[in-house]
Tab-separated table of C-alpha atoms in Angstrom:
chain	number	residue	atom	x	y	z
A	24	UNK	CA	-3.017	-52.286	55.609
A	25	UNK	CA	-2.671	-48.558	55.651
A	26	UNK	CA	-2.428	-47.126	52.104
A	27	UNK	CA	0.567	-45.093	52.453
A	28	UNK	CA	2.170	-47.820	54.941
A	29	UNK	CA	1.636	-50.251	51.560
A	30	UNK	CA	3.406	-47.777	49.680
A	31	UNK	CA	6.210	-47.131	51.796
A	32	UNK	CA	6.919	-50.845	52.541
A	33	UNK	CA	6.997	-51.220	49.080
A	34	UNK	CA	8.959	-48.284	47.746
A	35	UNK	CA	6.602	-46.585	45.623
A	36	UNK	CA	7.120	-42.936	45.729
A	37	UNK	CA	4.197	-40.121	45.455
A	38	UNK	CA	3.575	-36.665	45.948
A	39	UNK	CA	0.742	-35.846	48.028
A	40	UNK	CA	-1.939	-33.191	47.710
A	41	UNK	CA	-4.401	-32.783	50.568
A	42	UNK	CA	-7.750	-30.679	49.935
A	43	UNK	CA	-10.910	-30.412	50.779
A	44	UNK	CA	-13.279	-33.486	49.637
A	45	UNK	CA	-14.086	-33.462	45.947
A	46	UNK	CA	-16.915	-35.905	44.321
A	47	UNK	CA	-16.867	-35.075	40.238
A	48	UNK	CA	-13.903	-34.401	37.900
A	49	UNK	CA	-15.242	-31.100	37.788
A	50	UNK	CA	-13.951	-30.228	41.552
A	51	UNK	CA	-11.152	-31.590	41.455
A	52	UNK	CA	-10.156	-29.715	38.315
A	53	UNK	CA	-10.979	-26.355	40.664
A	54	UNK	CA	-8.102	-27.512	42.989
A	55	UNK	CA	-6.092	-26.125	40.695
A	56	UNK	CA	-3.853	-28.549	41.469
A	57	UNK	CA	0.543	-27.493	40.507
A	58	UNK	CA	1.216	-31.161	38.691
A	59	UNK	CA	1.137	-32.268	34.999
A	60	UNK	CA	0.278	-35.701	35.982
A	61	UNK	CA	-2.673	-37.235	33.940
A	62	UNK	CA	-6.523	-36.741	35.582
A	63	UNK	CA	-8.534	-39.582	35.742
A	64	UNK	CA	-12.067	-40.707	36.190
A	65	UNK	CA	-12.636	-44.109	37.530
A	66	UNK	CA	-16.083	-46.218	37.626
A	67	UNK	CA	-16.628	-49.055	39.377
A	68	UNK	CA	-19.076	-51.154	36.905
A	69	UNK	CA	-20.558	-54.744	37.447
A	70	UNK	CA	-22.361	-57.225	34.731
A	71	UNK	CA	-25.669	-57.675	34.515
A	72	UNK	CA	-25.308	-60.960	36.846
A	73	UNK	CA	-23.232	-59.334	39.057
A	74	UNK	CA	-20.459	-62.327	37.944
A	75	UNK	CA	-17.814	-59.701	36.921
A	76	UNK	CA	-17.064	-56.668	38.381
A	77	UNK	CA	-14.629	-53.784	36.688
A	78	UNK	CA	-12.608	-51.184	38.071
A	79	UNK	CA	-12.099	-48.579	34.828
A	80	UNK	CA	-9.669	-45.851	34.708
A	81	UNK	CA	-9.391	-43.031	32.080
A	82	UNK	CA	-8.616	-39.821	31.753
A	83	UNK	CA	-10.815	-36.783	33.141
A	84	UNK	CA	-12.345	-35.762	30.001
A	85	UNK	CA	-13.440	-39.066	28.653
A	86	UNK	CA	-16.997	-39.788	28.651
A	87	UNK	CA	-17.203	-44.169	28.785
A	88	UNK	CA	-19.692	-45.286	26.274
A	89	UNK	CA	-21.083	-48.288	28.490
A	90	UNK	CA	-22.431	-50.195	25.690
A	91	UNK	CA	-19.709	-49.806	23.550
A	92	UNK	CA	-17.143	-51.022	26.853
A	93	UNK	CA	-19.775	-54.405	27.084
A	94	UNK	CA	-18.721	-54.651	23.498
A	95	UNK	CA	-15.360	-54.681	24.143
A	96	UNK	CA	-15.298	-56.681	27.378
A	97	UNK	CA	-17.798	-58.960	25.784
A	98	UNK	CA	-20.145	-58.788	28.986
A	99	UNK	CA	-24.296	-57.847	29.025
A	100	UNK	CA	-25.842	-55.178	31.019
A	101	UNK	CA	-22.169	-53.350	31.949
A	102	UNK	CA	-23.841	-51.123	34.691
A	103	UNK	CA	-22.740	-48.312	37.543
A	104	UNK	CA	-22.682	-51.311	40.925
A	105	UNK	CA	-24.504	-50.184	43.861
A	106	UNK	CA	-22.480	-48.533	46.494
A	107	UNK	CA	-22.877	-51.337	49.247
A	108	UNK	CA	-20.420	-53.788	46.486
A	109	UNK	CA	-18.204	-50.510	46.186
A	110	UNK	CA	-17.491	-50.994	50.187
A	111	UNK	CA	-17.810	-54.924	49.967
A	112	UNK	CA	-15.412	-55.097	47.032
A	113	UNK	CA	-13.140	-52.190	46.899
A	114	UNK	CA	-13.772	-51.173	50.850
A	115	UNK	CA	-14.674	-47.411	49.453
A	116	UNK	CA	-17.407	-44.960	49.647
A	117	UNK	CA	-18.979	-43.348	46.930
A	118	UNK	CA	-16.435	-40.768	45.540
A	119	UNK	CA	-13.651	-41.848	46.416
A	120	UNK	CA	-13.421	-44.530	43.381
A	121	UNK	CA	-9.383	-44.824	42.599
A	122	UNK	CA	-7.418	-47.152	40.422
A	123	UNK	CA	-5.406	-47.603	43.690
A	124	UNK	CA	-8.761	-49.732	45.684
A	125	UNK	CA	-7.330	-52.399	44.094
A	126	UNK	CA	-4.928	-53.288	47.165
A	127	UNK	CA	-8.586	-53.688	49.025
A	128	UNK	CA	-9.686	-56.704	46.497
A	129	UNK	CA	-7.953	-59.432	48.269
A	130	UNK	CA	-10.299	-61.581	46.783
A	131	UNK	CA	-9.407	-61.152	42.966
A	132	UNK	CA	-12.768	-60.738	42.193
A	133	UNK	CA	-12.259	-56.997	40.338
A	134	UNK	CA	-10.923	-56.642	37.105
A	135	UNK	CA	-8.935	-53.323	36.750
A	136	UNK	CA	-9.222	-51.859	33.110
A	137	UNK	CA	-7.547	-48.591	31.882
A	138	UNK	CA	-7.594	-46.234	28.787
A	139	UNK	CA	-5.018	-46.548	26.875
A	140	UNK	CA	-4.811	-42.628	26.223
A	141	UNK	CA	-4.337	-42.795	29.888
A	142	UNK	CA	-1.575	-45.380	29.985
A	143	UNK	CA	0.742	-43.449	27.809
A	144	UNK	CA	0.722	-40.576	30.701
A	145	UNK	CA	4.307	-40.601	32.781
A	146	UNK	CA	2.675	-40.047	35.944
A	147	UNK	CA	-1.045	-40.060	36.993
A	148	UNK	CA	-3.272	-38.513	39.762
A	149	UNK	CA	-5.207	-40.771	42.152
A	150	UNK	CA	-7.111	-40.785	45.060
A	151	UNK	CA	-5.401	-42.548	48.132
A	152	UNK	CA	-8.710	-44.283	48.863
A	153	UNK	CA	-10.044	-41.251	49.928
A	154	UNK	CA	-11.271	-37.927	47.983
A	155	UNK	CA	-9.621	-35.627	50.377
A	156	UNK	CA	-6.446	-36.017	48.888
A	157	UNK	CA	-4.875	-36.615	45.575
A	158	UNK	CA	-1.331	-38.591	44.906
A	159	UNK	CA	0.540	-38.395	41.520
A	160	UNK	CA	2.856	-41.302	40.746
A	161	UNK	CA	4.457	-42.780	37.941
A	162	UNK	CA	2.360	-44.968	35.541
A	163	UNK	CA	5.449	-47.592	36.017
A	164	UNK	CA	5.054	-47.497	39.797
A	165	UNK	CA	0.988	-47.771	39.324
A	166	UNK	CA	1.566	-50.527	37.163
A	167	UNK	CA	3.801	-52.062	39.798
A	168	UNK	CA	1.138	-51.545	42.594
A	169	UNK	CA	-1.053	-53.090	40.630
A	170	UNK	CA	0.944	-56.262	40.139
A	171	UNK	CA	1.876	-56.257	43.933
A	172	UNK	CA	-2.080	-56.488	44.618
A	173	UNK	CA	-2.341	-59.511	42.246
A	174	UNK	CA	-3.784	-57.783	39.358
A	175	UNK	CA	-2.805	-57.384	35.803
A	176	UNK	CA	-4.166	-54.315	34.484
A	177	UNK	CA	-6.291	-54.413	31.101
A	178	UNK	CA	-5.331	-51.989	28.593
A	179	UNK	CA	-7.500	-50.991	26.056
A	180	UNK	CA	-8.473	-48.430	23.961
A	181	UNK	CA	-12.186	-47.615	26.385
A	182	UNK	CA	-14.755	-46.053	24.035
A	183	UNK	CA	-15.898	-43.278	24.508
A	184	UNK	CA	-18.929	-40.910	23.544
């Protein structure tokens, strides 16, 4: 299903920002974007037997301490997955990581973490699956798209360096 055709049929509202493709939080921030909705960074990280796999949200100016995270998630070898599970998994290229892939694991097999610095935002920017445009909506209606994909988001306070 079509991103914004999942977000229509479920009445999730969003504002919607097109641009020109942007890989790093440091583009995006040049978009200059008119919105006070929360920035985020979001990795896409797998355990060291490729067993679990994470999707981790948090704001644009967090740096994720990825030792400290396996601390917290209680996994070994917490490390960047390869970009041929970002497509299997989360049906994404590189760079276009976005709390909102989780409507592409229909498999349950990603665990969706984010910041809590992050969580207290109103609203929050996202990708749409793609990096050529940016969405804000309301951390109550991402927490609802989350639980409409069958996941129950994680929040925790991610370390950071």
């Amino acid at each position: 299903m079509d991103i914004y055709e999942f977000l229509h049929l479920n009445n999730i509202p969003y504002e919607r920002y097109d641009h020109a493709a942007v890989y790093t939080c440091e583009q995006a921030e040049r978009l200059g974007l008119k919105t006070k909705a929360a920035k985020t960074k979001n990795l896409f990280l797998r355990d060291r037997k490729a067993e679990r796999h994470f999707l981790v949200s948090v704001g644009d100016e967090k740096t994720v301490d990825i030792k400290g995270l396996e601390e917290v998630l209680g996994v070994k070898g917490l490390s960047f997955a390869s970009a041929g599970r970002l497509m299997d998994f989360l049906g994404l290229f590189p760079g276009s990581v976005t709390i909102l892939a989780a409507m592409n694991d229909t498999r349950g097999m990603v665990e969706v973490i984010a910041d809590r610095d992050l969580w207290r935002n109103d609203a929050i920017q996202c990708h749409p699956l793609v990096n050529t445009s940016t969405l804000v909506i309301s951390r109550d209606d991402i927490e609802r798209f989350l639980l409409l994909t069958g996941h129950i988001p994680l929040i925790i306070d991610v370390p950071g360096r």
